[in-house]
PDB file of C-alpha atoms in Angstrom:
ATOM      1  CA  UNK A   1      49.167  21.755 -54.608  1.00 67.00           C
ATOM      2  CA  UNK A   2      52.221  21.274 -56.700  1.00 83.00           C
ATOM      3  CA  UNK A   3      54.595  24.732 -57.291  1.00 84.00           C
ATOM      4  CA  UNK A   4      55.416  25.094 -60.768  1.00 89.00           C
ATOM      5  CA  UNK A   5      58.837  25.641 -61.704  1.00 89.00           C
ATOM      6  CA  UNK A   6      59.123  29.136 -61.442  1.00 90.00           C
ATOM      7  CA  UNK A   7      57.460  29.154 -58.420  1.00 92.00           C
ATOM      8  CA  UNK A   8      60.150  26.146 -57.280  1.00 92.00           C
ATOM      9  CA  UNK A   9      62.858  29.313 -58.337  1.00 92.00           C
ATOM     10  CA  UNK A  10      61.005  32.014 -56.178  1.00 94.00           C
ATOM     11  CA  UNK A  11      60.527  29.928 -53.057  1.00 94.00           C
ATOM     12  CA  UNK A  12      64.590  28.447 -53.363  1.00 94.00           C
ATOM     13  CA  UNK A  13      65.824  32.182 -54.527  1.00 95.00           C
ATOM     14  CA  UNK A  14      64.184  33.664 -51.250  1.00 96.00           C
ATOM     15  CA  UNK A  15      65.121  30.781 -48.507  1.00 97.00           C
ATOM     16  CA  UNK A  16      68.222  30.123 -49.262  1.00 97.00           C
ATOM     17  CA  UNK A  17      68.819  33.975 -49.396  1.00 97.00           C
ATOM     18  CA  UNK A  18      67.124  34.219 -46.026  1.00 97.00           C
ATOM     19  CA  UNK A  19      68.957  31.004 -44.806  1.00 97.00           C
ATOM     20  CA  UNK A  20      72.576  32.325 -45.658  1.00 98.00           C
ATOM     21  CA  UNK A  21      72.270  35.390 -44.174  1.00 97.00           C
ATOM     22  CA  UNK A  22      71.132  34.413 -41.023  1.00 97.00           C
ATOM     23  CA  UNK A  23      73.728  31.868 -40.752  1.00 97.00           C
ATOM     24  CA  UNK A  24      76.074  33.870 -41.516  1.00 97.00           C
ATOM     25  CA  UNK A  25      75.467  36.298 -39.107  1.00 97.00           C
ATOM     26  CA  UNK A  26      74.935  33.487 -36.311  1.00 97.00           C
ATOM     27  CA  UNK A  27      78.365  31.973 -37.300  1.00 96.00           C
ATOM     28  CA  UNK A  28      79.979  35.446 -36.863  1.00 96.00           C
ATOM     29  CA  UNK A  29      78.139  36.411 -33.420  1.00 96.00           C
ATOM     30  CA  UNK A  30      79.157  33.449 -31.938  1.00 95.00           C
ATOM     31  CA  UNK A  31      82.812  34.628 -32.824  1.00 93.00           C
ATOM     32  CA  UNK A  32      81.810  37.851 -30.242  1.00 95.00           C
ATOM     33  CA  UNK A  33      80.363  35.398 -27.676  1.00 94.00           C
ATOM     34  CA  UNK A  34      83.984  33.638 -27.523  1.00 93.00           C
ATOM     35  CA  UNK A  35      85.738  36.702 -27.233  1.00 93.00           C
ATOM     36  CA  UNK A  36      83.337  38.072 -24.296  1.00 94.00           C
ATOM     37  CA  UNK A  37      83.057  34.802 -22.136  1.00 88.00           C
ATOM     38  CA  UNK A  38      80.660  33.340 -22.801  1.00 91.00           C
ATOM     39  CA  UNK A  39      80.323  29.685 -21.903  1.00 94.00           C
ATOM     40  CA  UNK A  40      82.045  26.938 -24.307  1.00 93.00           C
ATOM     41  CA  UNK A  41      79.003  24.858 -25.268  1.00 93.00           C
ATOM     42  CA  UNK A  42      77.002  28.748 -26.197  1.00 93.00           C
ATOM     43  CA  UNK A  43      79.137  29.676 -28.853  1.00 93.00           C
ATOM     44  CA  UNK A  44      79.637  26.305 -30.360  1.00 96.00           C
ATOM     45  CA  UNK A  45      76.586  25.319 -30.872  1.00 96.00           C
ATOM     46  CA  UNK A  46      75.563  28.712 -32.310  1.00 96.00           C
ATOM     47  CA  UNK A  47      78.631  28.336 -34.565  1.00 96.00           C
ATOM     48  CA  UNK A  48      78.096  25.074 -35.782  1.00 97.00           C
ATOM     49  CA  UNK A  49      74.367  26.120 -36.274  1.00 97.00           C
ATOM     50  CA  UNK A  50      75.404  29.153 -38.102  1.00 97.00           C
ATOM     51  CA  UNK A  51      77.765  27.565 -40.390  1.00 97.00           C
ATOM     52  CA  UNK A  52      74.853  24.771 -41.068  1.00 97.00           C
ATOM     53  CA  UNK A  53      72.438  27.212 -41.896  1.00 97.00           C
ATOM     54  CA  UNK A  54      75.124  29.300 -44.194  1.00 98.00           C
ATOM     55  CA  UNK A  55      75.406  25.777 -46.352  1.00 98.00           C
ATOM     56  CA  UNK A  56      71.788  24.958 -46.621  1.00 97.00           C
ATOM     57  CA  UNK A  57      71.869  28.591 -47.851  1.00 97.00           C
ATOM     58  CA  UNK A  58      73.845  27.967 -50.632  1.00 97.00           C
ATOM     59  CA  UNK A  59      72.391  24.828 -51.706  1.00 97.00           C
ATOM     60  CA  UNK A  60      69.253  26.542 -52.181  1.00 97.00           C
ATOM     61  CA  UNK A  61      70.829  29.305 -54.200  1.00 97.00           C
ATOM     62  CA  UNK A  62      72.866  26.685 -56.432  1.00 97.00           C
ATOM     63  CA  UNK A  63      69.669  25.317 -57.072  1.00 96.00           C
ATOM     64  CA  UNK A  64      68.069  28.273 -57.823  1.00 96.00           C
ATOM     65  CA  UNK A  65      70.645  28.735 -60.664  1.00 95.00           C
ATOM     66  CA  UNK A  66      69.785  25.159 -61.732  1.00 95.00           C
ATOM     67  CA  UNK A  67      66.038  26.289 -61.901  1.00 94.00           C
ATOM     68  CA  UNK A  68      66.975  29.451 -63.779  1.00 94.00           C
ATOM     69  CA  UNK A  69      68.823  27.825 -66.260  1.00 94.00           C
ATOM     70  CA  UNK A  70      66.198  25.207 -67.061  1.00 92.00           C
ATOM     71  CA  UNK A  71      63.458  27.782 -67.197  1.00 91.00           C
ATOM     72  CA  UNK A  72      65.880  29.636 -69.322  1.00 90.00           C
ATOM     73  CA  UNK A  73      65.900  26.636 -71.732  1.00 89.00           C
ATOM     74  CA  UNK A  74      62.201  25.705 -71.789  1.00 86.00           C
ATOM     75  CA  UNK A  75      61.189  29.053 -72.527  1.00 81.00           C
ATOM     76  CA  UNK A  76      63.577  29.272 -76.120  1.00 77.00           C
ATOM     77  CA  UNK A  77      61.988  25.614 -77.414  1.00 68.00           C
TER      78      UNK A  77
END
């Protein structure tokens, strides 16, 4: 079953939303577990998994501006 393009927009839109927020809020609770002693290898792999997550985030929303745009454009031919 192939997604149409608007569907392609919906599906990006509300990932990559999902996807930056949780990685932003992993990147910045593993800034607490530093601070409260937690050991070395528990708050950097949670950082580096938060940050990862916050840039597949935004990939997906750049995209979803890319889908926007072209749906913008199809619809005013």
């Amino acid at each position: 079953m192939a997604l149409s393009k608007k569907g392609k927009w919906l599906l990006n839109g509300g990932l990559g939303a999902v996807l930056f927020g949780s990685g932003l809020s992993l990147a910045i609770e593993s800034g607490f577990w530093k601070h409260s002693s937690e050991p070395w290898y528990f708050w950097v792999l949670g950082g580096t998994a938060g940050i990862g997550l916050t840039l597949s985030g935004v990939i997906l929303l750049i995209r979803t501006g890319i889908l926007k745009r072209e749906l913008e454009t199809s619809s005013k031919k």
